[in-house]
Short mmCIF file of C-alpha atoms and ligand atoms in Angstrom, two decimals:
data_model
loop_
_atom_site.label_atom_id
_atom_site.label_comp_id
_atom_site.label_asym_id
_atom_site.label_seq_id
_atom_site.Cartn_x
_atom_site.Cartn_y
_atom_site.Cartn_z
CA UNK I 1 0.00 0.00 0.00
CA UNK I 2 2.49 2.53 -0.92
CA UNK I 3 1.48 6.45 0.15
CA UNK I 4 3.06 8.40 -2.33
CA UNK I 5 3.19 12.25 -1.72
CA UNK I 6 0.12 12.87 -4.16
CA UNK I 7 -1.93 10.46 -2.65
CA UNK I 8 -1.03 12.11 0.77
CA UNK I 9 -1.39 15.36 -0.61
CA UNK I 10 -5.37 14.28 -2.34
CA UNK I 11 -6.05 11.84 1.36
CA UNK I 12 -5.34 15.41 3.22
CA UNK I 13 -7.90 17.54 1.06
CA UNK I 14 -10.67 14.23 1.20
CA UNK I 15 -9.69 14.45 4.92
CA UNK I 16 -10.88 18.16 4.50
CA UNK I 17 -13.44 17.68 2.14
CA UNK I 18 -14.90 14.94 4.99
CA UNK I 19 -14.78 17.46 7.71
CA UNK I 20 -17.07 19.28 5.70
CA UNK I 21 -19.61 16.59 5.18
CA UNK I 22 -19.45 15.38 8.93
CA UNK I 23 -20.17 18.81 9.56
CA UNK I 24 -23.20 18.69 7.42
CA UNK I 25 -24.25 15.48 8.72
CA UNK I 26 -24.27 17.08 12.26
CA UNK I 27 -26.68 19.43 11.64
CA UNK I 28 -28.86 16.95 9.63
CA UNK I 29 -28.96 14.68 12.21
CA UNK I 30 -30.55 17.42 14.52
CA UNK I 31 -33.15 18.00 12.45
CA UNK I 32 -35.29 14.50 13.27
CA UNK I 33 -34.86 15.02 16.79
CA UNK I 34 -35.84 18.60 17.09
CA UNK I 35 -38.91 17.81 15.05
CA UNK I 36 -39.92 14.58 17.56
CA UNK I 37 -39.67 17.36 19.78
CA UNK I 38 -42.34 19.75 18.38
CA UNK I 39 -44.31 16.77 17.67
CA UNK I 40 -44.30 15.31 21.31
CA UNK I 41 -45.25 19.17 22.36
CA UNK I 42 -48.36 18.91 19.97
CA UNK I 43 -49.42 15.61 21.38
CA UNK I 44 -49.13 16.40 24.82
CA UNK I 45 -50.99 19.21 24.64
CA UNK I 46 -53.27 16.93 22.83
CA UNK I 47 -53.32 14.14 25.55
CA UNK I 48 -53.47 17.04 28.12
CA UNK I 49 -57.15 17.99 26.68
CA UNK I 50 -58.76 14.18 26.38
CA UNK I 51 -57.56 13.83 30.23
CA UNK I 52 -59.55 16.94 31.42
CA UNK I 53 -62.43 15.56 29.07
CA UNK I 54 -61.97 12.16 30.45
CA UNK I 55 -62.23 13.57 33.91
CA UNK I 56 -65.12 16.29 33.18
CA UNK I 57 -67.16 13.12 32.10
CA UNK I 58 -66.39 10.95 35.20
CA UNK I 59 -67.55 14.05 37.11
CA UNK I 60 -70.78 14.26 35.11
CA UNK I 61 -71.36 10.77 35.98
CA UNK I 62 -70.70 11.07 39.47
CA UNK I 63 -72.99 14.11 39.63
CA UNK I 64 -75.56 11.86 37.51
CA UNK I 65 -75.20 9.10 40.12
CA UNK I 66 -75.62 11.51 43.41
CA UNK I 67 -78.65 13.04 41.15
CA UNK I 68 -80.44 9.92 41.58
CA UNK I 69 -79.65 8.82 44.39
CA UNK I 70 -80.89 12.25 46.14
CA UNK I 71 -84.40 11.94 44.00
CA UNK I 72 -84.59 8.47 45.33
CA UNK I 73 -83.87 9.65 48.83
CA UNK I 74 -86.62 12.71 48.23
CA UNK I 75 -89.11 10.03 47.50
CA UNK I 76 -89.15 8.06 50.00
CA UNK I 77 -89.12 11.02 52.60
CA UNK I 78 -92.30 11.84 50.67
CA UNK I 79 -93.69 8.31 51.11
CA UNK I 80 -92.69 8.18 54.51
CA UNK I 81 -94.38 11.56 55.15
CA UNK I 82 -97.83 10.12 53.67
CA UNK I 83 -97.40 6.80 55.86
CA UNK I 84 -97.33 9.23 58.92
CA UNK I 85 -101.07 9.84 58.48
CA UNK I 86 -101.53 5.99 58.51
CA UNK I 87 -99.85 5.14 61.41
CA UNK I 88 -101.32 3.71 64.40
CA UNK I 89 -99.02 3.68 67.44
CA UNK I 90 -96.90 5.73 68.51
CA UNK I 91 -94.19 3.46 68.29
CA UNK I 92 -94.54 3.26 64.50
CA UNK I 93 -94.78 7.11 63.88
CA UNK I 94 -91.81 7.59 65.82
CA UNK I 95 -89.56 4.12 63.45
CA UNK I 96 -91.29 6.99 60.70
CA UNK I 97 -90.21 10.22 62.05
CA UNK I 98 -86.52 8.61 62.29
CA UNK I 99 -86.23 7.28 58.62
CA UNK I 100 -87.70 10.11 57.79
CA UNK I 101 -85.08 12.32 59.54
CA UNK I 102 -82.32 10.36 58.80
CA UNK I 103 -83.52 10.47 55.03
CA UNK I 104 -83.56 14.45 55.30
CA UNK I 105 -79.91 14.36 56.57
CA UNK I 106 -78.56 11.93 53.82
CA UNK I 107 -80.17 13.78 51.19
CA UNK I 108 -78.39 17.13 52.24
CA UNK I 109 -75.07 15.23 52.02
CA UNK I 110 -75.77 14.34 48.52
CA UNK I 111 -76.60 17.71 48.13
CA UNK I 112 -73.05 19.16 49.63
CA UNK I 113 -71.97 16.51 47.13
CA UNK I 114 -73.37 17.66 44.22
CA UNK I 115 -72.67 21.05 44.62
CA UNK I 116 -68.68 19.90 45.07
CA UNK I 117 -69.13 17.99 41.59
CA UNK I 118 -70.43 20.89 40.19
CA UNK I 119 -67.42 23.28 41.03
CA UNK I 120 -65.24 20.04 39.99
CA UNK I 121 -67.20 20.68 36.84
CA UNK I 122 -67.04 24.30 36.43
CA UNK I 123 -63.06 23.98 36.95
CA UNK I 124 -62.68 21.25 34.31
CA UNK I 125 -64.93 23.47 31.68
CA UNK I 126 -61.84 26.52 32.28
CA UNK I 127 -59.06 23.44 32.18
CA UNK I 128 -61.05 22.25 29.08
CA UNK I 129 -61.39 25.92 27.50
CA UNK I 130 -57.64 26.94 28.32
CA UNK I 131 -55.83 23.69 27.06
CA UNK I 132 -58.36 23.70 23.85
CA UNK I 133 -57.29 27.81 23.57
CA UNK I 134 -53.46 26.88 23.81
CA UNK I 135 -53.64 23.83 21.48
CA UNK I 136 -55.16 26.41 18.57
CA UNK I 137 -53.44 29.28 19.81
CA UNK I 138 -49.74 27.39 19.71
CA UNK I 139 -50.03 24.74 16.96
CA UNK I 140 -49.93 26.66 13.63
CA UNK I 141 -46.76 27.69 14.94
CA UNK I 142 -45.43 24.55 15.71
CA UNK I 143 -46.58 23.13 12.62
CA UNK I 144 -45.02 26.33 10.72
CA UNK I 145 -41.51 25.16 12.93
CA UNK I 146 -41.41 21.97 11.84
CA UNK I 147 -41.69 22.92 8.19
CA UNK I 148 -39.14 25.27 8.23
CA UNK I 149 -36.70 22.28 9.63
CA UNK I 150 -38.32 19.91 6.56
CA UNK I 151 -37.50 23.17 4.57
CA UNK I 152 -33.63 23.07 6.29
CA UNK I 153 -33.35 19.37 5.61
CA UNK I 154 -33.90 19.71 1.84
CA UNK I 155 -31.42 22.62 1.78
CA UNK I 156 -29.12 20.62 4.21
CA UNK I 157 -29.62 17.43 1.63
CA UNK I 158 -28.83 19.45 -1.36
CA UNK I 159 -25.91 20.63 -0.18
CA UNK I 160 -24.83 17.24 1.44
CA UNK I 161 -25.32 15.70 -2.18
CA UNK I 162 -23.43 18.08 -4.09
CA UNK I 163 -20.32 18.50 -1.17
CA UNK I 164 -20.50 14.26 -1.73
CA UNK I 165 -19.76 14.76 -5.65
CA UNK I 166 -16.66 17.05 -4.77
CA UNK I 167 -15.77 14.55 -2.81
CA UNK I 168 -15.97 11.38 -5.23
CA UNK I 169 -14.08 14.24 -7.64
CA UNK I 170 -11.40 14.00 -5.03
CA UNK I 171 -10.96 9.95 -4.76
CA UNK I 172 -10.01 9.96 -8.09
CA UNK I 173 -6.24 10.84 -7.60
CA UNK I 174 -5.92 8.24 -4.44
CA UNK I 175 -5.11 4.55 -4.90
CA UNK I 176 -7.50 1.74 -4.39
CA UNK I 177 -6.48 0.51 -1.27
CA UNK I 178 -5.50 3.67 0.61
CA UNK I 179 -8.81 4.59 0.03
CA UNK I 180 -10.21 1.24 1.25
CA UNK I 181 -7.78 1.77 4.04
CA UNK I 182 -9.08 5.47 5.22
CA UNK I 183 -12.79 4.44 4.75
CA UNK I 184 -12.11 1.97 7.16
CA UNK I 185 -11.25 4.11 9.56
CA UNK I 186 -13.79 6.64 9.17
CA UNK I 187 -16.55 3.77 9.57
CA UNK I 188 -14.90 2.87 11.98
CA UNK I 189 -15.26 5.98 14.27
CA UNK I 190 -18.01 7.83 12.31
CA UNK I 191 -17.64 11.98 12.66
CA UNK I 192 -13.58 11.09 13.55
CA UNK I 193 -11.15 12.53 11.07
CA UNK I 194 -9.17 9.09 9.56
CA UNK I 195 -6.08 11.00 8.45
CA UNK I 196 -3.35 12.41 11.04
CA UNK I 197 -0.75 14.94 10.49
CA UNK I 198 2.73 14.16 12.04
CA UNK I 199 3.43 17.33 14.61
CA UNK I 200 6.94 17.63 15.93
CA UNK I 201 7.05 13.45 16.02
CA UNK I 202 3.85 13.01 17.54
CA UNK I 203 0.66 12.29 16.13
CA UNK I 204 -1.39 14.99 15.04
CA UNK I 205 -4.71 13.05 16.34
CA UNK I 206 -4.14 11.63 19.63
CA UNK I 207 -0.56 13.52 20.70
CA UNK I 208 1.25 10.55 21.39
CA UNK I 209 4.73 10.71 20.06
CA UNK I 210 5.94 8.10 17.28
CA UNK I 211 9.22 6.18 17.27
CA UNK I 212 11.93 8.11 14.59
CA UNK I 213 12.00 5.07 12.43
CA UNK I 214 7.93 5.36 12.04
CA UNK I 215 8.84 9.28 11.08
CA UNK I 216 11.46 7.94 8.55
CA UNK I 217 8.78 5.61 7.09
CA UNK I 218 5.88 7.90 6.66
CA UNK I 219 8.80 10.32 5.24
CA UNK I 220 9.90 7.67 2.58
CA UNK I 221 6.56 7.38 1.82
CA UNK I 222 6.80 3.89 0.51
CA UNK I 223 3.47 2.82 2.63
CA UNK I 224 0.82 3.47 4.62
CA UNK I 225 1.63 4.21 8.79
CA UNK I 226 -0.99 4.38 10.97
CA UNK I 227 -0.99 5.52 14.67
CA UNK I 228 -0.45 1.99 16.88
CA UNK I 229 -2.54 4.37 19.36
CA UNK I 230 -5.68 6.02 17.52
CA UNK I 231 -4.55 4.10 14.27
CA UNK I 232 -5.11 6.76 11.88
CA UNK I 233 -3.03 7.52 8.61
CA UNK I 234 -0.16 9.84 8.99
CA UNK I 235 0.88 11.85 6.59
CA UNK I 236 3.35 15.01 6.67
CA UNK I 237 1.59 18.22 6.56
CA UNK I 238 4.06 19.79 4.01
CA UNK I 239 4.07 16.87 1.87
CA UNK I 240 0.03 17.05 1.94
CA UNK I 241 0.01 20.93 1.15
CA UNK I 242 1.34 22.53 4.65
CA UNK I 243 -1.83 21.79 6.51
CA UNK I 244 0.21 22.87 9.60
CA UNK I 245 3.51 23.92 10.33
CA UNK I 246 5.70 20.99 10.59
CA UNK I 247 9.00 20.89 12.38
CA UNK I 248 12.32 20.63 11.05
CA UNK I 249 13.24 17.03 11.85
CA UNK I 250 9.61 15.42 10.23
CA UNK I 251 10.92 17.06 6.80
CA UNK I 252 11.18 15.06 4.07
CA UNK I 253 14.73 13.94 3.08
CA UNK I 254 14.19 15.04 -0.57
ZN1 ZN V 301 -2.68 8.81 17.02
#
């Protein structure tokens, strides 16, 4: 796999040319989550109004229920009062008079009751009012968010695809398997530049310094080194088109 100072010099500016994409692939990937995002906002919103309906109907049911229950009460007071007249010991007017009584006070519970169910009620109509007034009131604009993103993504793809042809302009001048070799790496660790510059004997990615033989290798640029540490490509920033200063002793022999 020999790494001859144009292919070093053409790796360097696909090294560049990938910064740009990962770049672009950043923001892309944003886009997806910040629209989830608007989306879960809508639908909570939406959830948030069926739960006050949900509850304003159990209400309405309960009040329904304690309704009923208080005519029911009501008419047997009234039946009770009627039987009065009928009685004929005192004894039996008096088992009357209690039921009847105890009727009276169970039917102003229900009626303590009802009136709590109906505040419930009155509370859940605002709830009910204010979530339906903040659903219409904030999703046009979340709607008109998320298509500007969609609107950002198609700019974001355009430019993605055409920054992608530049750089399948740029493999052209780079051997086969140098190319297999780099690609490797990138897939490796995705968004991670593949391609290393040697700095003052140490590598330009991860700062840990190479052996002087390794220097001599990458300078005599009969193969590929890679970094035993991060194990990208090195290359020699002057011999790749001064990408950085490099110092004396990494200088090519020629
Ligand atoms: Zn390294």
């Amino acid at each position: 796999m020999p790494l001859t100072k144009e292919s070093a010099r053409q790796l360097a500016r696909l090294s560049e040319q990938d910064k740009v994409l990962d770049a672009l692939q950043l923001e892309l990937d944003k886009i997806p989550k910040a629209i989830a995002e608007i989306q879960a906002r809508i639908e909570a919103r939406k959830v948030r109004l069926t739960e006050i309906r949900g509850r304003a109907n159990q209400v309405g049911l309960q009040k329904k229920d304690s309704e009923s229950k208080m005519a029911a009460k009501e008419g047997e007071i009234k039946k009770h009062s009627q039987e009065l007249n009928l009685v004929k010991t005192n004894d039996a007017f008096r088992a009357l008079q209690t039921e009847i009584d105890k009727g009276k006070v169970e039917v102003g519970d229900l009626e303590t009751e009802i009136l709590t169910l109906m505040d419930q009620l009155d509370q859940l109509a605002k709830e009910e009012k204010a979530a339906a007034a903040e659903i219409k009131a904030e999703e046009s604009e979340d709607l008109a968010e998320i298509q500007a993103f969609q609107k950002d993504k198609a700019a974001l793809d355009a430019k993605f695809g055409a920054e992608t042809q530049k750089r399948d302009g740029l493999k052209a001048g780079i051997e086969e398997d140098v190319l297999k070799h780099y690609d490797h790496l990138r897939k490796r660790k995705p968004g991670s530049p593949a391609l290393a510059p040697i700095l003052k004997n140490m590598c330009g990615g991860c700062r840990m310094t190479l052996p002087p033989q390794f220097v001599v290798e990458v300078v005599k640029a009969k193969a590929i080194q890679t970094c035993e540490s991060c194990h990208r490509i090195l290359y020699l920033p002057e011999a790749a088109g001064a990408v950085a200063p490099a110092p004396a002793e990494a200088k090519p022999a020629s």
